[in-house]
C-alpha atoms as an extended CHARMM CRD file, in Angstrom:
* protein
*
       212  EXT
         1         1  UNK       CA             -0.0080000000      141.2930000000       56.9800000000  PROA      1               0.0000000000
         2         2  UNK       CA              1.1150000000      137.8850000000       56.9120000000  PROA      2               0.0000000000
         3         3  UNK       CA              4.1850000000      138.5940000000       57.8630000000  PROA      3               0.0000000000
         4         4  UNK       CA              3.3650000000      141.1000000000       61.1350000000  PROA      4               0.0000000000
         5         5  UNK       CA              1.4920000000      138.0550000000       62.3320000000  PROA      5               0.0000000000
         6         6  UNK       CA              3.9860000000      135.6430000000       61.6590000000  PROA      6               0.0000000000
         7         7  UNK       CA              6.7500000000      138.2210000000       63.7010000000  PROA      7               0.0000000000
         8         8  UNK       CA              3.7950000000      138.5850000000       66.5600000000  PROA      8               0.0000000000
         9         9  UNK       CA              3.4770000000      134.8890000000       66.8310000000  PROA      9               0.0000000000
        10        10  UNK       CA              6.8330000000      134.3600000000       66.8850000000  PROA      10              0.0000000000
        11        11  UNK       CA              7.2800000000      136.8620000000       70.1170000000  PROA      11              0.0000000000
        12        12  UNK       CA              4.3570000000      134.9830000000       71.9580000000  PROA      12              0.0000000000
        13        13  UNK       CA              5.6820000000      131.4940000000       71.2320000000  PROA      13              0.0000000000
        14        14  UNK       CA              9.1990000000      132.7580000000       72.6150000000  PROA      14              0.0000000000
        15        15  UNK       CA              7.3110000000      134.2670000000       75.3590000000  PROA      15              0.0000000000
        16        16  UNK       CA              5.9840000000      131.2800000000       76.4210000000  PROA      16              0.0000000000
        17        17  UNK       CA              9.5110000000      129.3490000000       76.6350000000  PROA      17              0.0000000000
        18        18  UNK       CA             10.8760000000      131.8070000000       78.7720000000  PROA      18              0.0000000000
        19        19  UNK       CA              7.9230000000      131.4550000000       80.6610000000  PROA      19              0.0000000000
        20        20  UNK       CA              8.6810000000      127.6410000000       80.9190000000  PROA      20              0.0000000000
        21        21  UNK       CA             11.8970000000      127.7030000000       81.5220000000  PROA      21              0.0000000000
        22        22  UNK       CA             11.5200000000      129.9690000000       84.7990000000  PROA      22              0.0000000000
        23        23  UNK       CA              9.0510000000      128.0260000000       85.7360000000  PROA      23              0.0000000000
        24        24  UNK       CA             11.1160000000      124.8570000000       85.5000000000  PROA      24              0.0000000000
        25        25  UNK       CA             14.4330000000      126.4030000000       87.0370000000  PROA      25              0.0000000000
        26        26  UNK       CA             12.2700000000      127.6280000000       90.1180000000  PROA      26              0.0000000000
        27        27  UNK       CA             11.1780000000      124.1790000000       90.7220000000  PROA      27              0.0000000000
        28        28  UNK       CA             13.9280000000      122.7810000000       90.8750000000  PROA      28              0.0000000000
        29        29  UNK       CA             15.0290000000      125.0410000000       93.1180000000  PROA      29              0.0000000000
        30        30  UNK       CA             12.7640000000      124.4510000000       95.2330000000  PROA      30              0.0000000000
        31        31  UNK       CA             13.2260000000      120.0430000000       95.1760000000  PROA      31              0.0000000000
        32        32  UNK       CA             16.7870000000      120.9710000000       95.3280000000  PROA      32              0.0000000000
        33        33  UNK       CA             16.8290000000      123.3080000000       98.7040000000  PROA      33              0.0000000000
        34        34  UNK       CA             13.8720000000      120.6550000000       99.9700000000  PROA      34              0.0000000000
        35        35  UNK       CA             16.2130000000      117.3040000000       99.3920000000  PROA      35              0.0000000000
        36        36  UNK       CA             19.4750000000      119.2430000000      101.1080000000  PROA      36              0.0000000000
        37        37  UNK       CA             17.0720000000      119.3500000000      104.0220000000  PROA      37              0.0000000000
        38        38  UNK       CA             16.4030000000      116.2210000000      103.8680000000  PROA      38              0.0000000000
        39        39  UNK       CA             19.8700000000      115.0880000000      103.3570000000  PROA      39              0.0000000000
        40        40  UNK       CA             20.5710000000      117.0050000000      106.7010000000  PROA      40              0.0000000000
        41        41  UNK       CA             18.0650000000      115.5720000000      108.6220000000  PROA      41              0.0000000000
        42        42  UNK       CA             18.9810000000      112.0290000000      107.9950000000  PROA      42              0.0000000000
        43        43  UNK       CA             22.9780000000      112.6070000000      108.7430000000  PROA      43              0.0000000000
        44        44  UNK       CA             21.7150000000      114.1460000000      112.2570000000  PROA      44              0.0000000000
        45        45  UNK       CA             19.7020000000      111.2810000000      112.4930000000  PROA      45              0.0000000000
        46        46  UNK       CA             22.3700000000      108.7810000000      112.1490000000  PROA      46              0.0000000000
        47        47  UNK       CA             24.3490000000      109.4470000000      115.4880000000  PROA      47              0.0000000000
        48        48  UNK       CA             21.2810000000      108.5030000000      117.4830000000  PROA      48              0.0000000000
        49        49  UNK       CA             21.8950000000      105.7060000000      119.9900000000  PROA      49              0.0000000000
        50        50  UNK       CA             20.8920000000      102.2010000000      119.1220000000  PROA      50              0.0000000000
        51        51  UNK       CA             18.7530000000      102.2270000000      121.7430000000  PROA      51              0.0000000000
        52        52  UNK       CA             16.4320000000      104.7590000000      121.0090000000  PROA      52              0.0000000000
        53        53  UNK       CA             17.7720000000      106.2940000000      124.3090000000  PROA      53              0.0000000000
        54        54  UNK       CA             18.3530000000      110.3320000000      124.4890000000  PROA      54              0.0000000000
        55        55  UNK       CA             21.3550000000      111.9690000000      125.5600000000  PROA      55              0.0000000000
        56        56  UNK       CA             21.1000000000      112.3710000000      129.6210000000  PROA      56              0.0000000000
        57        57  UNK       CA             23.1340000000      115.5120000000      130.4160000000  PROA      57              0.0000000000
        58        58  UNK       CA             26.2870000000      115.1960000000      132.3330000000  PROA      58              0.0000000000
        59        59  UNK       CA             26.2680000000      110.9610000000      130.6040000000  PROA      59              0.0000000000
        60        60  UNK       CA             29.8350000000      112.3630000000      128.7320000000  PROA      60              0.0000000000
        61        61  UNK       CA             31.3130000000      112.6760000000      132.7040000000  PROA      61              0.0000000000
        62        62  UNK       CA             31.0880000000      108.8190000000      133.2060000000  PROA      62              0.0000000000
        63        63  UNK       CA             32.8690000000      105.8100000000      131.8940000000  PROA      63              0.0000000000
        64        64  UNK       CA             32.4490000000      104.7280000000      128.2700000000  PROA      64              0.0000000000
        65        65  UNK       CA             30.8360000000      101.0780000000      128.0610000000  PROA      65              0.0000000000
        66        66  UNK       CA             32.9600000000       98.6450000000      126.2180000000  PROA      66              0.0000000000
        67        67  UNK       CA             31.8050000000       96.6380000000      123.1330000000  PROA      67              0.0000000000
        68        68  UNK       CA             32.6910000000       93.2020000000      124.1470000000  PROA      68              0.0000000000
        69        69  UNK       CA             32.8470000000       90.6510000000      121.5490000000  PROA      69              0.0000000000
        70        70  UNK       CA             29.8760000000       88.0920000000      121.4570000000  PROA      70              0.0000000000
        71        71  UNK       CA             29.9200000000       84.9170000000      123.5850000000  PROA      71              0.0000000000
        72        72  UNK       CA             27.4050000000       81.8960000000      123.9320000000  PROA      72              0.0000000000
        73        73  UNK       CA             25.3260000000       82.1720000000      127.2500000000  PROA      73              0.0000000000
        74        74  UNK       CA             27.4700000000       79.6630000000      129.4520000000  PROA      74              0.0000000000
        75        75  UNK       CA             25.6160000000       77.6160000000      132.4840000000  PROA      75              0.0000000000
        76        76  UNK       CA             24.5100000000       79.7010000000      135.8000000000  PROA      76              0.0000000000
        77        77  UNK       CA             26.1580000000       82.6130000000      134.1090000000  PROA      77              0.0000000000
        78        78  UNK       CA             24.6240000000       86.1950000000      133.6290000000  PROA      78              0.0000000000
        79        79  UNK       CA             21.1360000000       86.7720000000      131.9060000000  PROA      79              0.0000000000
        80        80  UNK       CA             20.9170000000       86.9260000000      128.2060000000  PROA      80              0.0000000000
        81        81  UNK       CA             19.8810000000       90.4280000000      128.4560000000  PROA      81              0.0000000000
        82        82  UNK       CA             21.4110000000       93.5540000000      126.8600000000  PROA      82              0.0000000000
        83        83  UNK       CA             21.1710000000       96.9570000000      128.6670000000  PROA      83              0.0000000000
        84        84  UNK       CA             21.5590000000      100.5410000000      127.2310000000  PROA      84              0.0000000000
        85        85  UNK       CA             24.4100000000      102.3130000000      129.1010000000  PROA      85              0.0000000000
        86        86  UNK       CA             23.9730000000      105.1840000000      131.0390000000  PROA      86              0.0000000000
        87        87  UNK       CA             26.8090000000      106.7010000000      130.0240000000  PROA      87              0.0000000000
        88        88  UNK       CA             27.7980000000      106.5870000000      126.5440000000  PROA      88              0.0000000000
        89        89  UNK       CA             28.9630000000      103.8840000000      124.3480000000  PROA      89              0.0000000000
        90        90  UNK       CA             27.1340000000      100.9980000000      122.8780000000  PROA      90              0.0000000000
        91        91  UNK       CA             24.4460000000       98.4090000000      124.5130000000  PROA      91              0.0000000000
        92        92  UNK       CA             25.9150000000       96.2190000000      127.0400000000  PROA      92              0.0000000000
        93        93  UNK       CA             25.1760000000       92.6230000000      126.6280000000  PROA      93              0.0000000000
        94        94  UNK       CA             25.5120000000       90.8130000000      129.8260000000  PROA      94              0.0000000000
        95        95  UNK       CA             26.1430000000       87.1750000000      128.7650000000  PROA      95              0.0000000000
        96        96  UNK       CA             29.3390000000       88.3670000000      126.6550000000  PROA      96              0.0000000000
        97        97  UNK       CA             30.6700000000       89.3340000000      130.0510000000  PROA      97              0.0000000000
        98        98  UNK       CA             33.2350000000       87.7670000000      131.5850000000  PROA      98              0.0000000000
        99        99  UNK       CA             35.6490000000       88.3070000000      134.5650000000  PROA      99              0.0000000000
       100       100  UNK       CA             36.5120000000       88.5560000000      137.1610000000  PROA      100             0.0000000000
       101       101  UNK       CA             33.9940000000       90.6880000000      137.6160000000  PROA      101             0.0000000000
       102       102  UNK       CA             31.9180000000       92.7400000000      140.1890000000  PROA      102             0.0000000000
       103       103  UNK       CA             28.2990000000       93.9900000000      139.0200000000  PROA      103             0.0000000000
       104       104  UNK       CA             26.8600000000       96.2530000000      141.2430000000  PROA      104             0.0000000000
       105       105  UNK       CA             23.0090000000       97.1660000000      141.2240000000  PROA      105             0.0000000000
       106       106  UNK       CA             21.6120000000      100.3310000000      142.4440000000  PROA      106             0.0000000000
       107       107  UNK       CA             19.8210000000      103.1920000000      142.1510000000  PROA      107             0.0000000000
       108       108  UNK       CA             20.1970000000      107.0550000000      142.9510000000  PROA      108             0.0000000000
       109       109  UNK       CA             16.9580000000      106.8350000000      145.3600000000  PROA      109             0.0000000000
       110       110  UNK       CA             18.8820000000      104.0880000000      146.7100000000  PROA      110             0.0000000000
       111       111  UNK       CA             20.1690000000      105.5900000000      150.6250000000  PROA      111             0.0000000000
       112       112  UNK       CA             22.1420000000      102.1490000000      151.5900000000  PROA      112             0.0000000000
       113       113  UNK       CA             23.8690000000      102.1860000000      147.4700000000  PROA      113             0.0000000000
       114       114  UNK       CA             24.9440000000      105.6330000000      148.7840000000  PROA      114             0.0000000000
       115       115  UNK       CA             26.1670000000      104.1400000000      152.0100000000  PROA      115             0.0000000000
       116       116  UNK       CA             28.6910000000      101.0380000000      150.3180000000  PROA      116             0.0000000000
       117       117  UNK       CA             29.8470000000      103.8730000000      147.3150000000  PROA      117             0.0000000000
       118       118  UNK       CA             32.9160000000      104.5210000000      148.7330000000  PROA      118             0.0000000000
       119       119  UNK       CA             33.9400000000      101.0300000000      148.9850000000  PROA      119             0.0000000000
       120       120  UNK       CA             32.8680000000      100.0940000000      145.2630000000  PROA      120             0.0000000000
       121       121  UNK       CA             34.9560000000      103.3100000000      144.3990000000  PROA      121             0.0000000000
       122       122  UNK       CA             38.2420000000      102.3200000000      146.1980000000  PROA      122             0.0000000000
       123       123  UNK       CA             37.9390000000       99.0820000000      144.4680000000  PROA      123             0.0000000000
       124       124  UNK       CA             37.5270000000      100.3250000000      141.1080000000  PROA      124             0.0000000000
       125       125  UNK       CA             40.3300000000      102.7890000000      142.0020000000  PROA      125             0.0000000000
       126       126  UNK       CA             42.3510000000       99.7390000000      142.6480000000  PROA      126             0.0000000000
       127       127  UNK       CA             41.7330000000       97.9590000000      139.4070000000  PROA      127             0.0000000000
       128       128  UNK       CA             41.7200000000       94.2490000000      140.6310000000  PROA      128             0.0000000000
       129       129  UNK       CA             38.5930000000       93.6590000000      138.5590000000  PROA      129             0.0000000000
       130       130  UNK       CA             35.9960000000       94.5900000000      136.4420000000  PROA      130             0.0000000000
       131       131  UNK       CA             33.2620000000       96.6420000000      137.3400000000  PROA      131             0.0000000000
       132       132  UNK       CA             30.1500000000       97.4770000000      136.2150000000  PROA      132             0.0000000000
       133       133  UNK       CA             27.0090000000       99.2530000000      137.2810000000  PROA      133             0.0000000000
       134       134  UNK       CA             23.2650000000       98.6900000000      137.1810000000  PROA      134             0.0000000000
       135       135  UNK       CA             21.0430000000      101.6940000000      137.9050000000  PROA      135             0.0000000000
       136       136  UNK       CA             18.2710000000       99.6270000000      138.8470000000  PROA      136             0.0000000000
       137       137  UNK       CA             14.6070000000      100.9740000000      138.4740000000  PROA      137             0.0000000000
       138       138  UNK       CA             15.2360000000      104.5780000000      138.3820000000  PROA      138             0.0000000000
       139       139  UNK       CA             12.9210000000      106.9570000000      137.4140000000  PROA      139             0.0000000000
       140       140  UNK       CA             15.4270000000      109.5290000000      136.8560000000  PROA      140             0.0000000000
       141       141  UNK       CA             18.4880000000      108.8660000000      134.9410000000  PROA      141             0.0000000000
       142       142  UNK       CA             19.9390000000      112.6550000000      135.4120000000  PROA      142             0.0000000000
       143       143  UNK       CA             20.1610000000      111.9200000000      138.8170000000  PROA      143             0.0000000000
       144       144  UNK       CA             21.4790000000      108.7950000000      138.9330000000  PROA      144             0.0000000000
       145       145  UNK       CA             24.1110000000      110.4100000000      136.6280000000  PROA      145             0.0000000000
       146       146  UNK       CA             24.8910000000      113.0860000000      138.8890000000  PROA      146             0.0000000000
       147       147  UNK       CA             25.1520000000      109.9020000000      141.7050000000  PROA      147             0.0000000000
       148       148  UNK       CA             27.6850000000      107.8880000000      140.2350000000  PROA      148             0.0000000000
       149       149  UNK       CA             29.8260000000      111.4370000000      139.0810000000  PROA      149             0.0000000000
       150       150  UNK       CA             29.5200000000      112.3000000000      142.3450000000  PROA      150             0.0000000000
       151       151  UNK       CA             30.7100000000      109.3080000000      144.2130000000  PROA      151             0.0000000000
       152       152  UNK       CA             33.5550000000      108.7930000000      142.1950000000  PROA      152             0.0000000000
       153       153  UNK       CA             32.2210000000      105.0780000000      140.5070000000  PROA      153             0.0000000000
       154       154  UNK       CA             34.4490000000      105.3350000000      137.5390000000  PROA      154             0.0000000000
       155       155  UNK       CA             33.3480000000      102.5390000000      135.5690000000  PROA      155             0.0000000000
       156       156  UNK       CA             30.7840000000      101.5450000000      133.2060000000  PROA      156             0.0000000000
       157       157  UNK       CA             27.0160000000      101.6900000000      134.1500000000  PROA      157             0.0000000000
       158       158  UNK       CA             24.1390000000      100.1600000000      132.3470000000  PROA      158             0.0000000000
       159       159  UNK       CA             20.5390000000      101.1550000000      132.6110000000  PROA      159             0.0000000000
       160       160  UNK       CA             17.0010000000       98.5670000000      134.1150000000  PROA      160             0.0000000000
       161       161  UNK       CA             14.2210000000      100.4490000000      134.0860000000  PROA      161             0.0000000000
       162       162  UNK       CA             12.4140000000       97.8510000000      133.4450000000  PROA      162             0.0000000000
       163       163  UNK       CA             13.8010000000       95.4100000000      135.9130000000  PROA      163             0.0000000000
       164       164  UNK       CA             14.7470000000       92.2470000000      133.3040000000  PROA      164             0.0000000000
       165       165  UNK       CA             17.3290000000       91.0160000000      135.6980000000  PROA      165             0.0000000000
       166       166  UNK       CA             15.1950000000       90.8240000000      138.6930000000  PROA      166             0.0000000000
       167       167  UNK       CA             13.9080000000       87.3530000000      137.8050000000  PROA      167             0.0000000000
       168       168  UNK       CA             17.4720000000       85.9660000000      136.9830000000  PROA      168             0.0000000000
       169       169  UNK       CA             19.2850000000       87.4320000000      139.6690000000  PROA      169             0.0000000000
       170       170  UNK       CA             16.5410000000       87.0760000000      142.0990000000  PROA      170             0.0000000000
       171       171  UNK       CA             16.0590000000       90.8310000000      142.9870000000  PROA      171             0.0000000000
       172       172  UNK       CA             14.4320000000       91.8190000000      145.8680000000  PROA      172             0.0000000000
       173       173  UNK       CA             15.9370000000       95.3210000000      145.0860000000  PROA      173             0.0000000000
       174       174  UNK       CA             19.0880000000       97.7250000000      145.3380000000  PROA      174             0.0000000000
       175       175  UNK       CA             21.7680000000       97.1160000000      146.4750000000  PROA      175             0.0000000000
       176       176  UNK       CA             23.0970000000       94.0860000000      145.3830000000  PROA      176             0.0000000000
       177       177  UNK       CA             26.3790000000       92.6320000000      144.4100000000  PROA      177             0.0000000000
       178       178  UNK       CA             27.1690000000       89.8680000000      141.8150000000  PROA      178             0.0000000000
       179       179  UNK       CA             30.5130000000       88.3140000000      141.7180000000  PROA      179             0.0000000000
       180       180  UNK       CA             31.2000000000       86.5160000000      138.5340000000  PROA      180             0.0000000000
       181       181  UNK       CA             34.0130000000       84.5610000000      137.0850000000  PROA      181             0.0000000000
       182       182  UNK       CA             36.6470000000       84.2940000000      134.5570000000  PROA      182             0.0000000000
       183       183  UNK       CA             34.4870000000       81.9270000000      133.0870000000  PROA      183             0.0000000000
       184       184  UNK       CA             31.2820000000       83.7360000000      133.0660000000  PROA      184             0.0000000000
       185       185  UNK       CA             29.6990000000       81.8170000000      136.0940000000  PROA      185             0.0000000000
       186       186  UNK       CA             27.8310000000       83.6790000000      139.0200000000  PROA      186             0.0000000000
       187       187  UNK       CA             30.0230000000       82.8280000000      141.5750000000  PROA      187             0.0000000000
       188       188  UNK       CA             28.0490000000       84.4110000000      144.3180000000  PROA      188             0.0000000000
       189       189  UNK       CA             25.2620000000       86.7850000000      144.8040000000  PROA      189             0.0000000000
       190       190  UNK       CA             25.3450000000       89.7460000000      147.9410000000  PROA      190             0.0000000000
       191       191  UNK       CA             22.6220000000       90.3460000000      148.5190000000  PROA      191             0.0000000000
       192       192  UNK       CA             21.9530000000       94.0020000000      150.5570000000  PROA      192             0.0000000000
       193       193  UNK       CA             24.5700000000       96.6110000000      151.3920000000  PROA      193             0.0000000000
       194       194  UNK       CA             28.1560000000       96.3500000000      152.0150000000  PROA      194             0.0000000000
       195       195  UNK       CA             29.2990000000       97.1880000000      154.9800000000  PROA      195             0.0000000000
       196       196  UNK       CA             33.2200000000       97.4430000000      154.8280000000  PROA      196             0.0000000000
       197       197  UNK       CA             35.8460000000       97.5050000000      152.0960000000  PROA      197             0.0000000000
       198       198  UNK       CA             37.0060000000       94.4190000000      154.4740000000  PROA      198             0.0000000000
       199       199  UNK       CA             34.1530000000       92.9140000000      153.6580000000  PROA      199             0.0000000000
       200       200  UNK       CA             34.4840000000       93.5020000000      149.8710000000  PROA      200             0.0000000000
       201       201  UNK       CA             37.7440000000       92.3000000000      149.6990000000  PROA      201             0.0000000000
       202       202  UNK       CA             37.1120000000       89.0250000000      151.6670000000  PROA      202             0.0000000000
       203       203  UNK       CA             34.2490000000       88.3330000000      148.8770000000  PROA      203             0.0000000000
       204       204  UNK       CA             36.6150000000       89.1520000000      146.4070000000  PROA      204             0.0000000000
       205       205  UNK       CA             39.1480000000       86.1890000000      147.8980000000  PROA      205             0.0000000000
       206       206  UNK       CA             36.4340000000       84.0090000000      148.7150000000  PROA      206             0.0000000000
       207       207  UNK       CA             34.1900000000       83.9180000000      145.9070000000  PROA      207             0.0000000000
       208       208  UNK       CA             36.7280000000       85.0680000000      142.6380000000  PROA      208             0.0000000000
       209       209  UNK       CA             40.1740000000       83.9710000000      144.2190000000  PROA      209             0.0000000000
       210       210  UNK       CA             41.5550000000       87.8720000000      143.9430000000  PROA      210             0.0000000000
       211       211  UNK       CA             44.2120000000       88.5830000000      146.8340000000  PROA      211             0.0000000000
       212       212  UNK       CA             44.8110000000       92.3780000000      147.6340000000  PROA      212             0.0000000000
């Protein structure tokens, strides 16, 4: 009798191990399929922008922004402000800038930025300088996207919702023209639409010293 009981108990006891053991192999299963997940969320998190800004569809059509290595704010120079680009590439930092340079500021609602496009797009064309935009207090970024694509302005644009140049550039609103230096100094400020390439280019001479 003794030793039926002893076989019985046996059989349970091993009954319970494999019990265990399934137990224990299905759970980690289960952590293992749950920290792959995890592992894939994180590596699709990692080519967000800096910015916190989402992809706007058609940004891969327009210029890259630069990375542009870091400079001390110099006197009556641009703002120590850095804007997320509209395109892609990294935050553009505006006091790191240096030129000579031609900053543009618009917006797609914008009808006289629409009007001076084709001169800021020969110029660029021409590549006597260094351009950038700033799509200035624009609701919709798409749009301005499909702006700039459309008019041909093939360099970098930054985004200002939030209008943090206005008080250092003293804007009234779109358009408006900065000319700044090799050294980093606003040279001069136009402010309103351009009316001619003529025009442009006799800022360009005037205010930056660059000859056609």
């Amino acid at each position: 009798m003794r030793s039926g009981t002893s076989s019985r108990g046996t059989r349970s006891l091993l009954g319970h191990v494999w019990q265990s053991i399934a137990y224990c192999g299905a759970v980690a299963l289960v952590l293992s399929v749950t920290l792959a997940a995890c592992g894939s969320e994180q590596a699709g998190d990692s080519g967000t922008p800096s910015s916190g800004r989402s992809a706007v569809p058609g940004a891969d059509r327009l210029k890259a922004c630069p990375s542009a290595p870091s400079k001390p704010p110099v006197s009556n120079g641009l703002p120590d402000i850095s804007l997320p680009c509209l395109g892609t590439g990294p935050d553009v930092r505006l006091a790191d800038l240096r030129g000579p340079l031609v900053i543009n500021v618009w917006a797609q609602w914008c009808g006289p930025c629409r009007d001076e496009a084709p001169y800021l797009a020969a110029l660029a064309k021409s590549g006597k300088v260094t351009m950038l935009g700033i799509d200035y207090d624009d609701p919709r970024p798409e749009l301005a996207v499909k702006f700039a694509d459309a008019e041909g302005l093939a360099y970098p644009h930054v985004v200002d919702q939030d209008k943090a140049i206005q008080r250092a550039l003293k804007v009234g609103g779109p358009p408006l023209t900065v000319f700044v230096d090799d050294k980093g100094t606003v040279a001069y400020v136009h402010r309103g639409v351009l009316t001619s390439r003529q025009q442009l280019d006799q800022l360009l001479e005037e205010k930056l010293g660059v000859t056609r």
